[in-house]
XYZ file of N, CA and C in Angstrom:
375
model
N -12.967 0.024 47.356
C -13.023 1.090 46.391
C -13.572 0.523 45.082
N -15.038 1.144 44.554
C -15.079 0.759 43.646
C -15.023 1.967 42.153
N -14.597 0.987 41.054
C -14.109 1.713 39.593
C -15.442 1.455 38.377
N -15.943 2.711 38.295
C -17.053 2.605 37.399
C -16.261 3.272 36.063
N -16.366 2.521 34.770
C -15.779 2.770 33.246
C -16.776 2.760 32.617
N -16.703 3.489 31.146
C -17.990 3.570 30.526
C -17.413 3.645 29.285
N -17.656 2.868 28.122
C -16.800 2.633 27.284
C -18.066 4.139 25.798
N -16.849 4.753 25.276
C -17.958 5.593 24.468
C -17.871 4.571 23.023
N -18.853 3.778 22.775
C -19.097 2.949 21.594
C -18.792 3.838 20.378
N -19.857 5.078 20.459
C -19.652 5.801 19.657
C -18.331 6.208 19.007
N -17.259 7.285 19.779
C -16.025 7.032 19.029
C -15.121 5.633 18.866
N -15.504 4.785 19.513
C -14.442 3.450 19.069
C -14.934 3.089 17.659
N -16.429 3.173 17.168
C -17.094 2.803 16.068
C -16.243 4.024 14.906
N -15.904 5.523 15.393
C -15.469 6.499 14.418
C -13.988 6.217 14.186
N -13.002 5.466 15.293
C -11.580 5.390 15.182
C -11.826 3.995 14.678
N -12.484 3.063 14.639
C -12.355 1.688 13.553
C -12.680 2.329 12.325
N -13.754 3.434 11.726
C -13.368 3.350 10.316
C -12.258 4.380 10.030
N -12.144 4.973 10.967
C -10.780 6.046 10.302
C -9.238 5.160 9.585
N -9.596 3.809 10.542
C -8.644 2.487 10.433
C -8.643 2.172 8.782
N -10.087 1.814 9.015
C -10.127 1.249 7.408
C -9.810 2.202 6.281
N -10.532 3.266 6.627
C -10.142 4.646 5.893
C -8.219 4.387 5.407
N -8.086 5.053 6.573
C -6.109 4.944 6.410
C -5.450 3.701 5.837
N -6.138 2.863 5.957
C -5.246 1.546 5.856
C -5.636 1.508 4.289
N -6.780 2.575 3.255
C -7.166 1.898 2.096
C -6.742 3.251 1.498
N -6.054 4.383 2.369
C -5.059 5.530 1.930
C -3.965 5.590 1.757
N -3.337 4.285 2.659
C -2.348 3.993 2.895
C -1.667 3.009 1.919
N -2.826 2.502 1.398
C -2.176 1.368 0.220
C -2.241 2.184 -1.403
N -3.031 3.183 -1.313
C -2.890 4.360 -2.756
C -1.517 4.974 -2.428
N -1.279 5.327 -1.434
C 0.052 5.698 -1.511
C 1.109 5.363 -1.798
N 0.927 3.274 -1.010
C 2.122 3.224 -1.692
C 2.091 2.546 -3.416
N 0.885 2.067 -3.753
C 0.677 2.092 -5.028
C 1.500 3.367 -6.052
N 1.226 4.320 -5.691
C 1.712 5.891 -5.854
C 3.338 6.367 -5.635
N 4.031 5.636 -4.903
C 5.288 5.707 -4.460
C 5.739 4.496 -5.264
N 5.634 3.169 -5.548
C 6.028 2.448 -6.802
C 5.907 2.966 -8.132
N 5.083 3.510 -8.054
C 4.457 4.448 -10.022
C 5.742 5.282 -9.645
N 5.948 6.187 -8.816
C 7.285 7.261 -8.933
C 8.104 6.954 -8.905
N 8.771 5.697 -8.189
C 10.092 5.137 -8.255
C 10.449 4.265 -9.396
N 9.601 4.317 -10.310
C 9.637 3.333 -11.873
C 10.162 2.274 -11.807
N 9.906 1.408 -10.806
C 10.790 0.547 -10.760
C 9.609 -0.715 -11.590
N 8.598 -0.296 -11.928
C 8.374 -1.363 -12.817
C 8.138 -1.519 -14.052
N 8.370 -2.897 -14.605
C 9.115 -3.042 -16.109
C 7.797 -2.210 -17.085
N 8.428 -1.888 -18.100
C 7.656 -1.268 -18.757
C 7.638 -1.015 -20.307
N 6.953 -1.749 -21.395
C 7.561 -1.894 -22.922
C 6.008 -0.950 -23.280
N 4.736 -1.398 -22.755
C 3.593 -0.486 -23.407
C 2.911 0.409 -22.521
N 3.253 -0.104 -21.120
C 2.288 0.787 -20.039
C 1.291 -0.224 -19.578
N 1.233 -0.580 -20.606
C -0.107 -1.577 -19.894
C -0.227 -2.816 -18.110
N 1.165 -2.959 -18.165
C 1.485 -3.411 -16.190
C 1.260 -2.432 -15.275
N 1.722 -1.463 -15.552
C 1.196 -0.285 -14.841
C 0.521 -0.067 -14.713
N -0.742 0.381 -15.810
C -1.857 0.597 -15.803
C -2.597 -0.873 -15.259
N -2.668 -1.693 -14.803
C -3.082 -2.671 -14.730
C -3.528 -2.505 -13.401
N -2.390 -2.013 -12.721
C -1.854 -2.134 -11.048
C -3.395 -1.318 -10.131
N -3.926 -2.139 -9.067
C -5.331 -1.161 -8.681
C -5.099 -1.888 -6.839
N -5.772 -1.290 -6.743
C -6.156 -1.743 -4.957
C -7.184 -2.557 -4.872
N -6.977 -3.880 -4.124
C -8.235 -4.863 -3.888
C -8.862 -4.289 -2.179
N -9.740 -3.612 -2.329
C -9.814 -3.320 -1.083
C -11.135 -4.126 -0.507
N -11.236 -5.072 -0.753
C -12.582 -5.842 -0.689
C -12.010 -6.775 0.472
N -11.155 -6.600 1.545
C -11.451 -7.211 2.492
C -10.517 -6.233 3.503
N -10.794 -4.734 3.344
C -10.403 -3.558 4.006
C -10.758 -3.648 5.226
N -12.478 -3.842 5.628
C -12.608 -4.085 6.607
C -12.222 -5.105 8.007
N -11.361 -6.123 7.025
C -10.872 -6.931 7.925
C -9.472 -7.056 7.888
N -8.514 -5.932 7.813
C -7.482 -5.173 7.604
C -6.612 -5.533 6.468
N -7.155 -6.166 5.491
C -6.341 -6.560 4.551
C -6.720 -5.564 2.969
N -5.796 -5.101 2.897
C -5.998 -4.832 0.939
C -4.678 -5.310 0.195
N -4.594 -5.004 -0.790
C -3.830 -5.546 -1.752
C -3.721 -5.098 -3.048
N -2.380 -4.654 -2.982
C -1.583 -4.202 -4.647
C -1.799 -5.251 -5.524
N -2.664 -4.540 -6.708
C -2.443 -6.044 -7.436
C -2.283 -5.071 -8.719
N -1.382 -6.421 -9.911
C -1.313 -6.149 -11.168
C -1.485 -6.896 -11.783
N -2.629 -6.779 -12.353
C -3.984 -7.585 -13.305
C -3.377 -7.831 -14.703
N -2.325 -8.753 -14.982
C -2.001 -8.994 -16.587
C -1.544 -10.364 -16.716
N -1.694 -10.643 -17.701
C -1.323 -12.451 -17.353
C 0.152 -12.488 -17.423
N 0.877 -11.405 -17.396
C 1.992 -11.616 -17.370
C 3.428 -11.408 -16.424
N 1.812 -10.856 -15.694
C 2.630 -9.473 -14.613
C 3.834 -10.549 -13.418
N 2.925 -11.973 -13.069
C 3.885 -12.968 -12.298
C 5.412 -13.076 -12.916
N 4.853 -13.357 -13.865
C 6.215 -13.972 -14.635
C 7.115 -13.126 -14.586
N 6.675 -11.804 -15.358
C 7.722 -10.831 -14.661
C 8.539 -10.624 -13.622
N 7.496 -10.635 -12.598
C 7.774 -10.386 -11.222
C 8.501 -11.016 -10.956
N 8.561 -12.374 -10.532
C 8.877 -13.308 -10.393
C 10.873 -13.924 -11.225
N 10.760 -13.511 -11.848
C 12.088 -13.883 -12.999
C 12.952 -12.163 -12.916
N 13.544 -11.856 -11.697
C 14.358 -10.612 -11.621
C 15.679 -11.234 -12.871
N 15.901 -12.314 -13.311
C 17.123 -11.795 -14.007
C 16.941 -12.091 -15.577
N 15.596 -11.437 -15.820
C 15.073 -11.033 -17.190
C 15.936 -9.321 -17.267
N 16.552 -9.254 -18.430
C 16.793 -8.077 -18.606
C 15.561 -7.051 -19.015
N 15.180 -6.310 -18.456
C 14.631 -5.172 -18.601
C 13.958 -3.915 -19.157
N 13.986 -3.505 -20.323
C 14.016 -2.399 -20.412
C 14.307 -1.037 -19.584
N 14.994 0.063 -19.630
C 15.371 1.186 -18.545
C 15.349 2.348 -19.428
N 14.763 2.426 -21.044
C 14.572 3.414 -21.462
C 13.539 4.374 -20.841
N 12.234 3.849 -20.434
C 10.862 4.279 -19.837
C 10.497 4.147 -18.807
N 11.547 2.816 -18.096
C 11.130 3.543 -16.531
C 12.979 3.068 -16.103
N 12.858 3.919 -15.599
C 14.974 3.165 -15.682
C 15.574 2.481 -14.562
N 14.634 2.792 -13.398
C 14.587 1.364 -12.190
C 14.123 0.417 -12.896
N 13.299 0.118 -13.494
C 12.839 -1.458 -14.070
C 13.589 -2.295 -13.385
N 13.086 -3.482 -12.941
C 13.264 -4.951 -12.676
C 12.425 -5.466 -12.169
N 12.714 -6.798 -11.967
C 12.326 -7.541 -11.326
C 11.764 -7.784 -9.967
N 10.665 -8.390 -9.548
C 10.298 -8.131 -7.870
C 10.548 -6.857 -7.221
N 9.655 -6.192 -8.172
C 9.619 -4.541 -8.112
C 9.195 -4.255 -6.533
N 8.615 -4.987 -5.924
C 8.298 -4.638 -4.524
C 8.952 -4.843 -3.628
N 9.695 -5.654 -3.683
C 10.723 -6.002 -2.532
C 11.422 -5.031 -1.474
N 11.634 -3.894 -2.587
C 12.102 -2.308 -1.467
C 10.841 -2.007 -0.244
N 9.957 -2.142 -0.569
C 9.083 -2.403 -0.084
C 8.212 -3.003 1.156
N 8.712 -4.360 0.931
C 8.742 -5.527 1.557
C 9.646 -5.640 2.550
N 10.300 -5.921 2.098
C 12.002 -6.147 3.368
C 13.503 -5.551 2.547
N 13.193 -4.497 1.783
C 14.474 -3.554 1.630
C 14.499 -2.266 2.711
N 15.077 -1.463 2.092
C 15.383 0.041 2.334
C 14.200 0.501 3.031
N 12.807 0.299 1.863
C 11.507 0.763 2.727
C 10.682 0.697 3.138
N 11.414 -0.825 3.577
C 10.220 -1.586 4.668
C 9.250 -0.952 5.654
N 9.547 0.273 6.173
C 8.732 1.060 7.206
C 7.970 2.063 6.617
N 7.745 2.401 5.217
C 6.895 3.382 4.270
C 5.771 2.988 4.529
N 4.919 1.656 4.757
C 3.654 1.423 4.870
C 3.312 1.970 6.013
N 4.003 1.267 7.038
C 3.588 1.409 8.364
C 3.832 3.406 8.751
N 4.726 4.139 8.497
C 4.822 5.039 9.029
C 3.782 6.412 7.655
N 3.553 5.229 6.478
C 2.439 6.188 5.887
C 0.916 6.244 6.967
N 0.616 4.809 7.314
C -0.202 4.699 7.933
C -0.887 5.526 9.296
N 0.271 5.947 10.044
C 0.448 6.537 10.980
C 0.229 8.195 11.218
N 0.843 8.291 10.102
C 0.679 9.931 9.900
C -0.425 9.960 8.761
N -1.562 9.092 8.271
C -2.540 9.333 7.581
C -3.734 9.417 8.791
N -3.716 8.125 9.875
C -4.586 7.782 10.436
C -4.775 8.880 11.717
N -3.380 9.829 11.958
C -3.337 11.083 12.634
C -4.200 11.990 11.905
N -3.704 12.252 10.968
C -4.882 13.059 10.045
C -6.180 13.061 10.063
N -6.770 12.138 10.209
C -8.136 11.173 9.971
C -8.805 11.468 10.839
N -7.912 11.024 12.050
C -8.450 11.151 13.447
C -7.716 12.778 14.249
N -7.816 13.677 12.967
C -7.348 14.765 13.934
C -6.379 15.282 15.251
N -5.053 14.455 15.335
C -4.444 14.472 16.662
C -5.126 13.470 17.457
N -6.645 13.264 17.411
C -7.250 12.311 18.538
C -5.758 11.187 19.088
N -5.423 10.439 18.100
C -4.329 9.598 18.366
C -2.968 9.804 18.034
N -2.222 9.579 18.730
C -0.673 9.931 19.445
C 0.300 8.688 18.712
């Protein structure tokens, strides 16, 4: 018995960028879900405003939250700096960590999922 397969190039080429697509929707979001949860420190705005998406190596599944200030490590980095909580009142330290390996560790992955459904119209399950 023989099995003849025929691979359609065409949509595998449309579901790899829907990938990149989602995966560079997926990181505005959660950029977007840190800005709402205020959890970062905040005396002028200017860390915040700083904060952008490196999506310059999207295609090879990587992007990256970044916050562009020479100060933004130090911050980060030193959670038992007291704060300010007048202007954003989560403020602290290693603002991402909920993120990372807290509470909402699965926000990336399950933004991803239900963006890249979108993208791809139901096509994928």
């Amino acid at each position: 018995m023989k099995v003849r397969t025929s691979m359609n190039k065409g949509a595998i080429r449309q579901l790899s960028a829907a990938q990149i697509q989602a995966l560079k929707m997926t990181a505005d979001a959660l950029k977007t879900e840190v800005m709402n949860a205020a959890v970062v420190p905040k005396q002028s705005g200017e860390l915040e405003r700083s904060a952008h998406i490196d999506e310059s190596r999207a295609d090879q599944g990587l992007v990256k939250l970044v916050y562009d200030t020479p100060y933004a490590r130090r911050l980060y980095f030193h959670p038992e700096l007291n704060f300010r909580t007048d202007k954003n009142a989560n403020a602290h330290g290693k603002w991402l960590e909920h993120w990372i390996i807290g509470g909402k560790k699965d926000f990336a992955a399950k933004a991803f999922r239900k963006i890249y459904r979108m993208i791809t119209r139901g096509t994928v399950r």
